[in-house]
Structure formats: structure tokens, C-alpha cells
Short mmCIF file of C-alpha atoms in Angstrom, two decimals:
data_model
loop_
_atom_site.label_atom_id
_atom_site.label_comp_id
_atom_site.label_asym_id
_atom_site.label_seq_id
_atom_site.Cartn_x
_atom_site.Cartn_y
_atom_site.Cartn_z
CA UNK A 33 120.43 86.68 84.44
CA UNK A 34 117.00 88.18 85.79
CA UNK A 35 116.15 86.96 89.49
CA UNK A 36 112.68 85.97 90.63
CA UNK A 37 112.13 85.90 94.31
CA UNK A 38 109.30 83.18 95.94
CA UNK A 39 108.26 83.59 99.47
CA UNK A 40 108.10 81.59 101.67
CA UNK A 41 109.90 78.74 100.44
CA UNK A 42 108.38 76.34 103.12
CA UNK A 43 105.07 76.75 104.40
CA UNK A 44 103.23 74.27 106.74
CA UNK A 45 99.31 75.05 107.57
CA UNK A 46 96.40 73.66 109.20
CA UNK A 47 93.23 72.57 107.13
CA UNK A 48 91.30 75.08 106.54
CA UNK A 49 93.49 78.00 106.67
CA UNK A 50 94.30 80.50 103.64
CA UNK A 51 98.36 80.71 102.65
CA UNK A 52 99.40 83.37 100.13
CA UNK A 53 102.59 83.04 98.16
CA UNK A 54 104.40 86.11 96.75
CA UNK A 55 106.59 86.34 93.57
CA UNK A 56 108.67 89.01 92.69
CA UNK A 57 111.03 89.91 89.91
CA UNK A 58 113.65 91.52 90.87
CA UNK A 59 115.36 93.30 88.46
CA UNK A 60 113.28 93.75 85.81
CA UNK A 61 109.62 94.14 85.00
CA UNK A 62 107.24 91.09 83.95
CA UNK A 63 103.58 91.88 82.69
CA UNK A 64 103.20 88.07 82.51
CA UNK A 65 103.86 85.46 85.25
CA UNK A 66 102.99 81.94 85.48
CA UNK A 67 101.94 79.93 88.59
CA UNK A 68 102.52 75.93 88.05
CA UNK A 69 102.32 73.19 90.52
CA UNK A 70 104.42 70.42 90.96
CA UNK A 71 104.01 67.05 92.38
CA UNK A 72 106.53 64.52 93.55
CA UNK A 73 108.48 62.85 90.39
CA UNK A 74 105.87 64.28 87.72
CA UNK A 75 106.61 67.90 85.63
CA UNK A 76 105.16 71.25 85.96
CA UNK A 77 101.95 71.56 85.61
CA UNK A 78 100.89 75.08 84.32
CA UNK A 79 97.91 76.58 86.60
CA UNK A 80 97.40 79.80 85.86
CA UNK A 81 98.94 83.10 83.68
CA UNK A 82 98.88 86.25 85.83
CA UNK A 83 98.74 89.08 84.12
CA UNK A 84 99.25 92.92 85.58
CA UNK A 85 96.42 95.24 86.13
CA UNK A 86 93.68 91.89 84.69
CA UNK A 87 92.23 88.89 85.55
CA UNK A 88 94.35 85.69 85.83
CA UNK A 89 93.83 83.27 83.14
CA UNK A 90 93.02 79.62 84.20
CA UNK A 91 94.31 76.16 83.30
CA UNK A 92 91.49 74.31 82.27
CA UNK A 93 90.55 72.00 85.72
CA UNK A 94 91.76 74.94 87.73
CA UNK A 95 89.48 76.16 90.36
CA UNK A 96 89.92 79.83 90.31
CA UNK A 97 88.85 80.58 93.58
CA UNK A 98 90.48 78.09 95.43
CA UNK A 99 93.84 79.74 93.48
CA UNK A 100 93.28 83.49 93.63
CA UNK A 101 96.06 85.46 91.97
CA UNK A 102 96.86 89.24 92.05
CA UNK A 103 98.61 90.64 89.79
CA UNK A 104 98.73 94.14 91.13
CA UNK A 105 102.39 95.67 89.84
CA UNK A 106 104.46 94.98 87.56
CA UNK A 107 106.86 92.99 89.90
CA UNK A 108 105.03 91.26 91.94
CA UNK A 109 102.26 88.55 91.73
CA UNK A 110 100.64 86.48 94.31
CA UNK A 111 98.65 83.34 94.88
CA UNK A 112 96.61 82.09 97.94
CA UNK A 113 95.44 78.96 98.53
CA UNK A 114 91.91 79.19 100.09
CA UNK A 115 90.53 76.91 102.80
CA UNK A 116 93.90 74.66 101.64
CA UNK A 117 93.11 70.89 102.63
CA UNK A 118 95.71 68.15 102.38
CA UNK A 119 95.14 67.63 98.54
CA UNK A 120 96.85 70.42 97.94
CA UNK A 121 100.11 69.76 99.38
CA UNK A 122 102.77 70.38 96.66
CA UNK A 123 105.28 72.41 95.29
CA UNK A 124 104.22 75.68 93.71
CA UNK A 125 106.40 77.40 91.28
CA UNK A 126 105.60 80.68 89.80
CA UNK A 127 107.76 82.03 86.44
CA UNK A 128 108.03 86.10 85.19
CA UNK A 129 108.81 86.55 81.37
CA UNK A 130 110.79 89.60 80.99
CA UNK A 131 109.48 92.66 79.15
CA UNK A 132 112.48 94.53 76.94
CA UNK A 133 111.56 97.44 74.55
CA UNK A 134 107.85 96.44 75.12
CA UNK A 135 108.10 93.29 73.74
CA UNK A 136 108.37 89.88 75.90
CA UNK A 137 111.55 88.02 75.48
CA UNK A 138 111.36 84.26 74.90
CA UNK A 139 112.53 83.46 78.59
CA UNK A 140 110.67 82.74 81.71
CA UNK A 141 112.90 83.09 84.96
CA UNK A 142 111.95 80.87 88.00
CA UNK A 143 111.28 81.48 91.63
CA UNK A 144 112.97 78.76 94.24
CA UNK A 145 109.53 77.27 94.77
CA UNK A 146 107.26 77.03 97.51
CA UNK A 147 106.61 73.63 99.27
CA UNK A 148 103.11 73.66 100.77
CA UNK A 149 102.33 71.02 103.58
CA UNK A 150 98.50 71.15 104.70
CA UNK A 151 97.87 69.13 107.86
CA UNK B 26 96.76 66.97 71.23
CA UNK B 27 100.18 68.24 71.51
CA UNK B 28 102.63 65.94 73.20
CA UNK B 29 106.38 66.60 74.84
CA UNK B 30 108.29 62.81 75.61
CA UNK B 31 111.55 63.14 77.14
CA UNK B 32 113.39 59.86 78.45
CA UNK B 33 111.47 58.06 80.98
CA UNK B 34 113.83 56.07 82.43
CA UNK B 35 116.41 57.99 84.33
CA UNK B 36 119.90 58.47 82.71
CA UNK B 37 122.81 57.17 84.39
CA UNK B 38 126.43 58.18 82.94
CA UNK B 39 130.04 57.61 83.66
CA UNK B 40 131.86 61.17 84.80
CA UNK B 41 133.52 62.74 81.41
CA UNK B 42 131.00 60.75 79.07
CA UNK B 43 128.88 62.71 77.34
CA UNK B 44 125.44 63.03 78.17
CA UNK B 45 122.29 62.73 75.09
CA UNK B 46 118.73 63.09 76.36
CA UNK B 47 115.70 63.60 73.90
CA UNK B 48 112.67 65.55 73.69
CA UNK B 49 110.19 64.63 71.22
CA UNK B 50 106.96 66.29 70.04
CA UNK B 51 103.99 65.87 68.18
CA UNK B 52 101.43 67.63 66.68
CA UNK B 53 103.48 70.87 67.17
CA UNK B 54 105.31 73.42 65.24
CA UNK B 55 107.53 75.07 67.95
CA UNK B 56 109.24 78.19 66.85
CA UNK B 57 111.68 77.65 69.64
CA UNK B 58 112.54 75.17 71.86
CA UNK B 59 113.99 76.11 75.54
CA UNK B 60 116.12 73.42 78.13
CA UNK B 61 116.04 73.58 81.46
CA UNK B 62 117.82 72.51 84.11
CA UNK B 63 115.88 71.67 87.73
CA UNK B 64 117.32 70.17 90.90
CA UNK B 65 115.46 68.76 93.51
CA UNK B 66 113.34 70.85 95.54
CA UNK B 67 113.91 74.11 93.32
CA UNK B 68 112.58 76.21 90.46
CA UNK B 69 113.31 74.96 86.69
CA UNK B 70 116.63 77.00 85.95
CA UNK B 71 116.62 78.45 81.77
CA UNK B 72 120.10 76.47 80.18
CA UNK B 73 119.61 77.28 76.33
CA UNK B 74 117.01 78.56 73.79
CA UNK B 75 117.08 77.34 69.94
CA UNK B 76 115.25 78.58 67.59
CA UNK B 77 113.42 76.63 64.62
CA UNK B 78 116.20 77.93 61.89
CA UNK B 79 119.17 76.90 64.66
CA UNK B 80 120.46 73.11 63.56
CA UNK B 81 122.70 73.64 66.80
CA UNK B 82 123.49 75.95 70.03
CA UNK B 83 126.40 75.70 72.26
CA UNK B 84 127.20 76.69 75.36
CA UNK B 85 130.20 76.17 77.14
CA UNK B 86 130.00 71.97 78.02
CA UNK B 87 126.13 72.07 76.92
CA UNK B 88 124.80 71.76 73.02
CA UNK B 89 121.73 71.02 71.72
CA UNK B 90 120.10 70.37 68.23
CA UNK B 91 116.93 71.07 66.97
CA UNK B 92 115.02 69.01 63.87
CA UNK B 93 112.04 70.24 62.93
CA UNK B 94 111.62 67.16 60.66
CA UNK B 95 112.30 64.75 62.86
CA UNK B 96 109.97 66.80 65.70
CA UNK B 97 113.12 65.94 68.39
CA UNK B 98 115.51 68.19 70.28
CA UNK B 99 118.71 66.46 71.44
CA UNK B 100 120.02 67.98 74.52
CA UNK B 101 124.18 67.13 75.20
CA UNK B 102 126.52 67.78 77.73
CA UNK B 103 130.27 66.51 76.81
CA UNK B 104 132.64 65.43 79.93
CA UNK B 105 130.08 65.07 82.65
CA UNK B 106 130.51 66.05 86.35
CA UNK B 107 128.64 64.74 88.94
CA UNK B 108 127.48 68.28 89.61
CA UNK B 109 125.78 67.87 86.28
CA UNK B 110 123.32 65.42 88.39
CA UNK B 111 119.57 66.65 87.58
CA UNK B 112 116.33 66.65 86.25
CA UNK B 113 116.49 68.35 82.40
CA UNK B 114 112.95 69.45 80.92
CA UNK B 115 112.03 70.40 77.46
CA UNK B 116 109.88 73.33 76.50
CA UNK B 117 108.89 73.83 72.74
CA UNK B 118 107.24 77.34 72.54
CA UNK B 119 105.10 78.21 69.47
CA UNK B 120 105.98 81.61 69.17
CA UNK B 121 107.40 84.82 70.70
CA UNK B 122 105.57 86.90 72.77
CA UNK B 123 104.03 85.94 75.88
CA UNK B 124 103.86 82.17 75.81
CA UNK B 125 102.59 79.74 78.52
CA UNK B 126 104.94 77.65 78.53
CA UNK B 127 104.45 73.51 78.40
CA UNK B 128 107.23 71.20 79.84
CA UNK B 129 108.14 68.12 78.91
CA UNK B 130 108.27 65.31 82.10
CA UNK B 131 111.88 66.08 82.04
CA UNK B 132 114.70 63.49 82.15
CA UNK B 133 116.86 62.60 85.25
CA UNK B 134 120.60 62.23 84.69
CA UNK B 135 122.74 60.89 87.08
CA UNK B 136 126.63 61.67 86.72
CA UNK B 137 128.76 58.50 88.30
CA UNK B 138 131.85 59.41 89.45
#
């Protein structure tokens, strides 16, 4: 199956300090990625649909500039967490549907996840 | 508003039972319905897609039924392993294309040896 790739996995940061997640596909292309956010024992929580070459597309309750994501190829997607305080420790998970014969199949492939401590 | 329930309560099993956990929705008409598979600490991993004219999909140890009437998806996996152990969420997507998709809380199973 198609790979996504999430880096870093771990990331541990001071208050106040920006951290930037990457997601890649790997072997294929995806116009559409997904960010989500995860807390302990509860589901994924859709933030965000990144979408290549446009603007991101918000959950509603979502700050968009606290999440920023750049969508700026067609394999690769990032988010940063601005000034990131302790509330938003959590596990971020970003998703890439893939794109075959220019239509999206019905599959969204998963990155490892990115565990976000903010001290 | 639309609404995914999967089991609350986790699901404990005997190894080589067979496994049944349910997603339920309302006030959807999914034209597919996707399980996943998610250990702890690690992205949601796709199992199996069924479509809304699919009674039932099988793969390998792992089937899984769809009812559009009832509005449930039964997920099943016959002669549990312990390796089985995980959280299972359920995804009903309205249509093709590029679809957000909206999980279900997901159901833990826990495969006793």
C-alpha cells in the first residue's frame, strides 16, 4: 500500500516556540491531505484539509493561524504550531488521499503521528 | 447532526473467538464505509472499504457487513490473536472524491491469550 511519512515523530518544545511538522507521501501523489489531532483515549479529530497550490480549509473551532498549513507540492504538506503553549500538547496525525487517473480514490493513508509535548 | 457510535466499553475476547464490534450512524447516508485499525501511539492504519451495495467484504481473518437499513457496520475478525489487540475506528464516507473523513471513537479489543 501507499506510504505517508510524518516528521518528527516526537517533538518536545518550550512555550512559546513555533514547531513545524512535515508530511509526505511517498509513493504517490495526494492533492488532498488531512491534519487531525488526537488526544489521549478520545478519536481523531479532523483540523484542517490541505490542499496543493490553495488555502487550507478549517475545522470549524480551528484557529488558522495558530495551525498554519502549506501545501506547496504535491507530496508534501506541513503544519506549524505557532507560539505552541501547553494546551496544545497532543498527537497530530496528518492523512494523503491518493490521486489515480485524476480522480481521488476512496482511501486516506496515515503518517506514524507526531506527539507534541509543550513545556 | 451526523453521529458515528462504536462500542464504548472496551472489548475483551478469548484467543481464536471471534471478534464483533459495531459502528452505528445516524442521520447519514454513507456511500462507503472504511475500518481502521490504530495501535497505540500510531497513525489509523486502512483494514477494509465497503461500499453501500456490498452486504459483506472479506479479507483474509477480517469481514465486515454493511446495512444501510439498519444504519450499522459490523466489523469481525474470526480466531483472534493477541496481535489482533487494538483500537478499531469506523469511517462512513458520503461519497467518492475527496472526502474529509469523520471517525467514529473507535472500539478497543483486547485478545486474551
Amino acid at each position: 500500500g501507499a506510504v505517508v511519512s510524518q516528521h518528527p515523530s516526537w517533538v518536545i518544545c518550550k512555550s512559546g516556540t513555533s514547531v513545524k511538522i512535515e508530511c509526505r507521501s511517498l509513493d504517490f501523489q495526494a492533492t488532498t491531505m488531512f491534519w487531525y489531532r488526537q488526544f489521549p483515549k478520545q478519536s481523531l479529530m479532523l483540523m484542517a484539509t490541505s490542499n496543493e497550490g490553495s488555502k487550507a480549509t478549517y475545522e470549524q473551532g480551528v484557529e488558522k493561524d495558530k495551525f498554519l498549513i502549506n501545501h506547496a507540492s504535491l507530496t508534501l504538506s506541513t503544519l506549524t504550531v505557532t507560539s505552541a503553549h501547553p494546551e496544545d500538547s497532543s498527537f497530530y496525525i496528518c492523512s494523503a488521499q491518493e490521486v489515480a487517473g485524476g480522480r481521488a480514490k476512496n482511501i486516506q493513508y496515515f503518517g506514524a503521528g507526531t506527539r507534541l509535548s509543550v513545556l | 447532526s451526523q453521529k458515528i457510535e462504536q462500542n464504548s466499553e472496551a472489548l475483551n475476547i478469548q484467543e481464536g473467538k471471534t471478534a464483533t464490534l459495531t459502528c452505528n450512524y445516524t442521520n447519514y447516508s454513507p456511500a462507503y464505509l472504511q475500518w481502521y485499525r490504530q495501535d497505540p501511539g500510531r497513525g489509523p492504519v486502512f483494514l477494509l472499504l465497503i461500499r453501500e451495495n456490498e452486504k459483506e467484504k472479506r479479507k483474509e481473518r477480517l469481514k465486515v457487513t454493511f446495512d444501510t437499513t439498519l444504519k450499522q457496520s459490523l466489523f469481525h475478525i474470526t480466531a483472534s490473536q493477541p496481535a489482533d489487540s487494538a483500537t478499531y475506528l469506523c469511517a462512513p464516507i458520503l461519497s467518492g472524491g475527496y472526502q474529509k473523513v469523520t471517525f467514529g471513537t473507535g472500539t478497543k479489543l483486547q485478545v486474551i491469550p
